mmCIF file with all atom_site columns, C-alpha atoms in Angstrom:
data_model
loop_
_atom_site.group_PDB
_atom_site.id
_atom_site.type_symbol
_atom_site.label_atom_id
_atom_site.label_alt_id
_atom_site.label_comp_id
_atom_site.label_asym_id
_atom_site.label_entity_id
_atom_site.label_seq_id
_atom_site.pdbx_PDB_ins_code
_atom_site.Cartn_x
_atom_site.Cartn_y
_atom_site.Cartn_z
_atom_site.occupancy
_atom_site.B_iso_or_equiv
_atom_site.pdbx_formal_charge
_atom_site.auth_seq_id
_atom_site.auth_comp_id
_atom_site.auth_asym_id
_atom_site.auth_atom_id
_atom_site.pdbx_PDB_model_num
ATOM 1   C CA . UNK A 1 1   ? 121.781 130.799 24.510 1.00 81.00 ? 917  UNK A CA 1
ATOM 2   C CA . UNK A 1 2   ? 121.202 135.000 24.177 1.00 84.00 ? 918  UNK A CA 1
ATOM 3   C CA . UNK A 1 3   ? 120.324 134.667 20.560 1.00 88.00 ? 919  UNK A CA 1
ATOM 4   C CA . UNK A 1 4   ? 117.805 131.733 21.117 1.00 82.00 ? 920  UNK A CA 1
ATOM 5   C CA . UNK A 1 5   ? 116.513 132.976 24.182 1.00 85.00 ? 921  UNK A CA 1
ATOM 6   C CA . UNK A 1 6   ? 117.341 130.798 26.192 1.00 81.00 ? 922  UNK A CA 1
ATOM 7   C CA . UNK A 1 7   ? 116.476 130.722 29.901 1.00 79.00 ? 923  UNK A CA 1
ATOM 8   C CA . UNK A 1 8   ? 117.855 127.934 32.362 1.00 78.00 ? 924  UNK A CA 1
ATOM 9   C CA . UNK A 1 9   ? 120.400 125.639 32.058 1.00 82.00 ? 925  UNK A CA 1
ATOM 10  C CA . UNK A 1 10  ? 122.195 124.890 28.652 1.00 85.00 ? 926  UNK A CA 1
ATOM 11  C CA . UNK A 1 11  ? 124.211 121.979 28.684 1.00 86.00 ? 927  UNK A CA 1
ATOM 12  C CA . UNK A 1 12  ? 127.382 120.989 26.185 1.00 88.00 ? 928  UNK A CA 1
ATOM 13  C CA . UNK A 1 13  ? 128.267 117.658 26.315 1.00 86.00 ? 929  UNK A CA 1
ATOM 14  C CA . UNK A 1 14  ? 131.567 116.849 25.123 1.00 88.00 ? 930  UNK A CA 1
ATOM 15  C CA . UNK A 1 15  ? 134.161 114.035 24.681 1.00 88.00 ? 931  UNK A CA 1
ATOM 16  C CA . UNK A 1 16  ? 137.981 114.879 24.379 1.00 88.00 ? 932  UNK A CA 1
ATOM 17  C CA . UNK A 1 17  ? 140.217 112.858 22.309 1.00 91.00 ? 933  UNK A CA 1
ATOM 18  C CA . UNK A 1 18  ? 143.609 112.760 22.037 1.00 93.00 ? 934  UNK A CA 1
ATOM 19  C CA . UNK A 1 19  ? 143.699 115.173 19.354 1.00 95.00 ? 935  UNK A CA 1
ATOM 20  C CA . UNK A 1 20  ? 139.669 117.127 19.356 1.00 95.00 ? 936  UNK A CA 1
ATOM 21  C CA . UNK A 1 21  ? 137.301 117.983 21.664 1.00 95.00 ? 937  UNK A CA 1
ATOM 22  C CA . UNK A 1 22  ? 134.279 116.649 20.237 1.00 95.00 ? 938  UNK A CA 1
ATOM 23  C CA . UNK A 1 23  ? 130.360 117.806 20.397 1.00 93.00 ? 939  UNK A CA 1
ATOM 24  C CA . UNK A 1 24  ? 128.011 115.511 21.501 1.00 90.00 ? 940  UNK A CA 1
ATOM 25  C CA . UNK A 1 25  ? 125.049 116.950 22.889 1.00 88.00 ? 941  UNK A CA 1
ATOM 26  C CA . UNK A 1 26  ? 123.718 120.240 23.106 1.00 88.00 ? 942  UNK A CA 1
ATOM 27  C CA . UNK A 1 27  ? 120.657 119.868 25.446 1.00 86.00 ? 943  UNK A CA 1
ATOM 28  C CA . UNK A 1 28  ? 118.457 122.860 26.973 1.00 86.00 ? 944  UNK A CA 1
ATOM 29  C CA . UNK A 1 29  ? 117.858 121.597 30.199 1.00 85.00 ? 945  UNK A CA 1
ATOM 30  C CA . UNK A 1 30  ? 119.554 120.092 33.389 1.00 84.00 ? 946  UNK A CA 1
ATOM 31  C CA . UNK A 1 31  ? 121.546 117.010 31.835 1.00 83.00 ? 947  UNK A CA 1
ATOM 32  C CA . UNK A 1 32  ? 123.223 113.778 33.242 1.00 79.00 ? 948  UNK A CA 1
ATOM 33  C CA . UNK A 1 33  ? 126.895 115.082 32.873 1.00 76.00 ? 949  UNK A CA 1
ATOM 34  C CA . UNK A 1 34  ? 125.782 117.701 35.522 1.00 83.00 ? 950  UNK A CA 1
ATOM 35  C CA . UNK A 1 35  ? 124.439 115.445 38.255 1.00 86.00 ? 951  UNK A CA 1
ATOM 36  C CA . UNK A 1 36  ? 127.434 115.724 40.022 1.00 88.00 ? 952  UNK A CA 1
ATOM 37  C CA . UNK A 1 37  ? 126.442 119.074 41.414 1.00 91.00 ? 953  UNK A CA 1
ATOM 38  C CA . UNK A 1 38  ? 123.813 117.378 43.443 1.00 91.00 ? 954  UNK A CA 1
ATOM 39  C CA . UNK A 1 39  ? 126.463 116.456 45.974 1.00 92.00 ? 955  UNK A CA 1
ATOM 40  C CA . UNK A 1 40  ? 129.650 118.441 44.809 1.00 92.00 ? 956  UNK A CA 1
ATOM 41  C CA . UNK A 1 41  ? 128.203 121.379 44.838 1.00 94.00 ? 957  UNK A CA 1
ATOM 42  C CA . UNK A 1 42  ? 126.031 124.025 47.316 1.00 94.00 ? 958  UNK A CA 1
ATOM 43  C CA . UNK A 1 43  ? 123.248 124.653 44.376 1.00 93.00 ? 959  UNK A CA 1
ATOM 44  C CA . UNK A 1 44  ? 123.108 121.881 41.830 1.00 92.00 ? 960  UNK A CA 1
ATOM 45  C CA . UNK A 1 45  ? 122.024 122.181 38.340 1.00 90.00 ? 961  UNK A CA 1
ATOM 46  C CA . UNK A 1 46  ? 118.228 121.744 38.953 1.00 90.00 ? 962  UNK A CA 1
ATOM 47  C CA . UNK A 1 47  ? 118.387 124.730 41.556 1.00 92.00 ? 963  UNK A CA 1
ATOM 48  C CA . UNK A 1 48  ? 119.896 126.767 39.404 1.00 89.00 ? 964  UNK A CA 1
ATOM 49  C CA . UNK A 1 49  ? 117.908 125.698 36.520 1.00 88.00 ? 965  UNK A CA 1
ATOM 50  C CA . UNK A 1 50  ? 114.636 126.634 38.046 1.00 91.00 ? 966  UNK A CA 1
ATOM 51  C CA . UNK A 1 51  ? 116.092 130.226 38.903 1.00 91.00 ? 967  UNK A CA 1
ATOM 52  C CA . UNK A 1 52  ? 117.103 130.816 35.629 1.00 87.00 ? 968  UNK A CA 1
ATOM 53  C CA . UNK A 1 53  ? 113.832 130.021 34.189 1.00 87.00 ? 969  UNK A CA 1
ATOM 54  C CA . UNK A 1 54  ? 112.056 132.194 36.401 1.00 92.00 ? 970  UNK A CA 1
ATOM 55  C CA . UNK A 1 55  ? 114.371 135.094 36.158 1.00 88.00 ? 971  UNK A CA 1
ATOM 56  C CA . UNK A 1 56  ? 115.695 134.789 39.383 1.00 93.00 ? 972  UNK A CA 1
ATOM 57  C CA . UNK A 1 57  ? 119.213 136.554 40.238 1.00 93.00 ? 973  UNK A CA 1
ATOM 58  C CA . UNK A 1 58  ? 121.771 133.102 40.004 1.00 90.00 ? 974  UNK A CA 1
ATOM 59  C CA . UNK A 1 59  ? 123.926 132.124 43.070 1.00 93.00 ? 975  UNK A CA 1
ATOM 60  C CA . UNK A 1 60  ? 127.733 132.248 42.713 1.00 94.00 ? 976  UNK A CA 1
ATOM 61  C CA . UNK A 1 61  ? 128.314 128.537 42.700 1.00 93.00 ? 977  UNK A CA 1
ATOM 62  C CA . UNK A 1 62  ? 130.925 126.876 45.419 1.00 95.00 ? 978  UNK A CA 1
ATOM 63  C CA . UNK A 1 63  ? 132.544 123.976 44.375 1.00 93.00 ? 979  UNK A CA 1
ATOM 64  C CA . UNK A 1 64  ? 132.587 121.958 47.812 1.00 90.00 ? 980  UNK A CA 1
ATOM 65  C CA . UNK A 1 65  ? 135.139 119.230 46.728 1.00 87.00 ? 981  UNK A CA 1
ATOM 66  C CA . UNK A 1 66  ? 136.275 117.391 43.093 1.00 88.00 ? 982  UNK A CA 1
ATOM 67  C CA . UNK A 1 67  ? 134.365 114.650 42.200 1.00 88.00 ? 983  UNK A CA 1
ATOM 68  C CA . UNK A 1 68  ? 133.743 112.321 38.811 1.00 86.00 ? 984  UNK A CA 1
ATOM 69  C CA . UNK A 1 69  ? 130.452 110.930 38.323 1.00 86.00 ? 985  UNK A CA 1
ATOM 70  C CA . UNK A 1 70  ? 130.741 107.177 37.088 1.00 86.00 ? 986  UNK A CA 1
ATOM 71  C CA . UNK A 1 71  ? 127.890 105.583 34.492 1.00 87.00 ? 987  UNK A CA 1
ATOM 72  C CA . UNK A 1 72  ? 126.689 102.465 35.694 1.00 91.00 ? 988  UNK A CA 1
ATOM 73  C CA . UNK A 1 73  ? 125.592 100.130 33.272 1.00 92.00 ? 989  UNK A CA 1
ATOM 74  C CA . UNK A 1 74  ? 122.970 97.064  33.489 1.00 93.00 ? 990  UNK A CA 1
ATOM 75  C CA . UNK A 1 75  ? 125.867 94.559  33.966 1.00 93.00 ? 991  UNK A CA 1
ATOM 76  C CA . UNK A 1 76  ? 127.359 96.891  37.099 1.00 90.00 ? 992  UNK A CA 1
ATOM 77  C CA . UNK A 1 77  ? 124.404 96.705  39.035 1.00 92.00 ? 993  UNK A CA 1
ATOM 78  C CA . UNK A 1 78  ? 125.403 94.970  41.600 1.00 91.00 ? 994  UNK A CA 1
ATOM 79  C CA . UNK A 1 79  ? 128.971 95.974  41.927 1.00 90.00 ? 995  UNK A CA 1
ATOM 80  C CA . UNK A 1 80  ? 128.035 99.266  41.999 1.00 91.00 ? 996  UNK A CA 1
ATOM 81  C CA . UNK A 1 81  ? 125.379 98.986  44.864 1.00 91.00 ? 997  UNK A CA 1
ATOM 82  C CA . UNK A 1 82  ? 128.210 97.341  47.162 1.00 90.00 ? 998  UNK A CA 1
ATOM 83  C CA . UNK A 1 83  ? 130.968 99.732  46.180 1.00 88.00 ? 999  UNK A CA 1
ATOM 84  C CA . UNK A 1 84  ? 128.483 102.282 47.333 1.00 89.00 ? 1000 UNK A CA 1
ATOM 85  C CA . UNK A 1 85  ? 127.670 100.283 50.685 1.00 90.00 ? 1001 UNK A CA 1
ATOM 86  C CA . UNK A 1 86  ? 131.737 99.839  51.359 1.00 86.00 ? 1002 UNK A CA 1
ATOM 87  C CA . UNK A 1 87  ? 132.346 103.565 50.565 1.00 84.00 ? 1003 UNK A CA 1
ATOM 88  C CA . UNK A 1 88  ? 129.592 106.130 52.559 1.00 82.00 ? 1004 UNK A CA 1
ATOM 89  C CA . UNK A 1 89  ? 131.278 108.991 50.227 1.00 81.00 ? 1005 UNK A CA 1
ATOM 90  C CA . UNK A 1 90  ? 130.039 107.615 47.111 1.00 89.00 ? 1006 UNK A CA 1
ATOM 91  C CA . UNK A 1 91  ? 126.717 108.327 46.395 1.00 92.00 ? 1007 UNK A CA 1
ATOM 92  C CA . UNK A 1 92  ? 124.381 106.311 43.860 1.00 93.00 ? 1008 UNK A CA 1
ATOM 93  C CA . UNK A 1 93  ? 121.851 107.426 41.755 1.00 92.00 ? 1009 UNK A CA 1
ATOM 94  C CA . UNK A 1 94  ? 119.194 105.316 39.900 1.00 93.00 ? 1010 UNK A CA 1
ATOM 95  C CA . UNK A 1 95  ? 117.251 106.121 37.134 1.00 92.00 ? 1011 UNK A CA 1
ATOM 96  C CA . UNK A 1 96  ? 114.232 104.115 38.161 1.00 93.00 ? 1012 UNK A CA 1
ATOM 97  C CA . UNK A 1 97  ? 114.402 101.781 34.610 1.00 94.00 ? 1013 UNK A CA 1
ATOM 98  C CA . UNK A 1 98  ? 112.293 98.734  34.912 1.00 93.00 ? 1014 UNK A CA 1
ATOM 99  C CA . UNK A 1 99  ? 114.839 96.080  33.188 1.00 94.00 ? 1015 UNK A CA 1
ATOM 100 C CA . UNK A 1 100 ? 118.910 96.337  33.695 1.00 93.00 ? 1016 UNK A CA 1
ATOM 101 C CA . UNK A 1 101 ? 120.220 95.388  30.314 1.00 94.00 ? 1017 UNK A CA 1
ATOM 102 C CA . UNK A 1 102 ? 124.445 95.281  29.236 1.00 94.00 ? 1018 UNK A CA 1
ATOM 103 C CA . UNK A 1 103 ? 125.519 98.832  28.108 1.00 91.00 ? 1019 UNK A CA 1
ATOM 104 C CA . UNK A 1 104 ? 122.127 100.153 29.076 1.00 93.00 ? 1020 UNK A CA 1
ATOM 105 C CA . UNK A 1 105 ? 122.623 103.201 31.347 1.00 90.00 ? 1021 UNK A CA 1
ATOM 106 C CA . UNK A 1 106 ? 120.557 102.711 34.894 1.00 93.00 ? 1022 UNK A CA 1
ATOM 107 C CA . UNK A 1 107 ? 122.535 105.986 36.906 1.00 91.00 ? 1023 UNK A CA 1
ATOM 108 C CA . UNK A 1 108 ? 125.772 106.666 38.106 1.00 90.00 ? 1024 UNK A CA 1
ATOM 109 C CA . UNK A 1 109 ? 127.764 106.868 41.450 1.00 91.00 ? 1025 UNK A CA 1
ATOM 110 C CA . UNK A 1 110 ? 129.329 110.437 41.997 1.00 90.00 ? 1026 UNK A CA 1
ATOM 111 C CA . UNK A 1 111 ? 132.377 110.520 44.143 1.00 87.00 ? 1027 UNK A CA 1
ATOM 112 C CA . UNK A 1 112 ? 134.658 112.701 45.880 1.00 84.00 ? 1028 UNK A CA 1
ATOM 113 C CA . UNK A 1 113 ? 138.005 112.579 44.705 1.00 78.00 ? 1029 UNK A CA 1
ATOM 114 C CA . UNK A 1 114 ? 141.171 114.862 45.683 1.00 77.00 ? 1030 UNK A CA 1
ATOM 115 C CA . UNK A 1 115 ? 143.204 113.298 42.273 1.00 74.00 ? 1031 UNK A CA 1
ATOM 116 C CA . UNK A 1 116 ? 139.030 112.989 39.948 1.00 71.00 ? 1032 UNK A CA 1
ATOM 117 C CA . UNK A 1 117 ? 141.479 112.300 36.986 1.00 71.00 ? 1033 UNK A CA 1
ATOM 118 C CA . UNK A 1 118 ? 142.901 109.350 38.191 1.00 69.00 ? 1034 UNK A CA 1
ATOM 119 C CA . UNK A 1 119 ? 139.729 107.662 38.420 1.00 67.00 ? 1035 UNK A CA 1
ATOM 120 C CA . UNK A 1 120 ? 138.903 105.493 35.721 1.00 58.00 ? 1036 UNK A CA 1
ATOM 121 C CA . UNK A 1 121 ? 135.386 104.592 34.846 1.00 50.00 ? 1037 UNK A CA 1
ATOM 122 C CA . UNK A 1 122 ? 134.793 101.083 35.729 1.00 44.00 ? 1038 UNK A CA 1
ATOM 123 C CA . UNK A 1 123 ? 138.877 100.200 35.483 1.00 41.00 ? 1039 UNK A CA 1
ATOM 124 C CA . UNK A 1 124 ? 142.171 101.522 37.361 1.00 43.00 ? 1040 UNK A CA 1
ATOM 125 C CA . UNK A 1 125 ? 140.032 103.766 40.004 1.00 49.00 ? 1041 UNK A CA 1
ATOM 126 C CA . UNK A 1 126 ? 137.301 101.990 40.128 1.00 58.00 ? 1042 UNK A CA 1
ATOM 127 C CA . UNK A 1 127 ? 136.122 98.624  40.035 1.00 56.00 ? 1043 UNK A CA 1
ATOM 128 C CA . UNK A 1 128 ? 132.669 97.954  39.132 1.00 61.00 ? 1044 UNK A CA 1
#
């Protein structure tokens, strides 16, 4: 980010494997594997985003409780909009797109968890 320049947020997005830790995305900008800072955290990635970019001291960032953020897909809709209604501490976010489709990405549901790496995406922890 210092030898491009960069100012803002600079996300890595990466996928660990049993054996690798692999590179997926390298995007200069707030990114959907950060939303989870809109709840978990007191300054979330678009606060701190817009401070960077205007050269604004950054906050030390406080971490207010573990959470995972879950995808939700166009075939969890509707699972995922009633295990947010049974469960205030979830929190869903939609991406406003026009048609749900399967696999399609539509937002995600962050949630607290004490144990986040016990919670499987759509299987043990969760049910969508």
């Amino acid at each position: 980010a210092k030898q491009l320049g960069l100012s803002g947020t600079l996300c890595v997005e990466m996928f660990a494997t049993d054996d690798d830790i692999i590179v997926n995305e390298i995007a200069p900008r707030p990114h959907n594997s950060g939303h989870y800072s809109i709840e978990a955290c007191d300054f979330s990635q678009f606060d701190t985003h817009i401070l960077g970019v205007l050269g604004a001291p950054l906050p030390a960032i406080h971490l207010h409780a573990p959470a995972v953020m879950l995808n939700v897909l166009g075939q969890h809709m509707e699972k995922a909009q009633a295990y947010v209604r049974a469960n205030p501490s979830a929190h869903l976010h939609l991406y406003g797109k026009r048609e749900a489709k399967h696999n399609r990405k539509m937002g995600h549901v962050t949630l607290f968890s004490s144990v986040p790496d016990s919670v499987d995406e759509f299987g043990k922890g969760i049910d969508f």
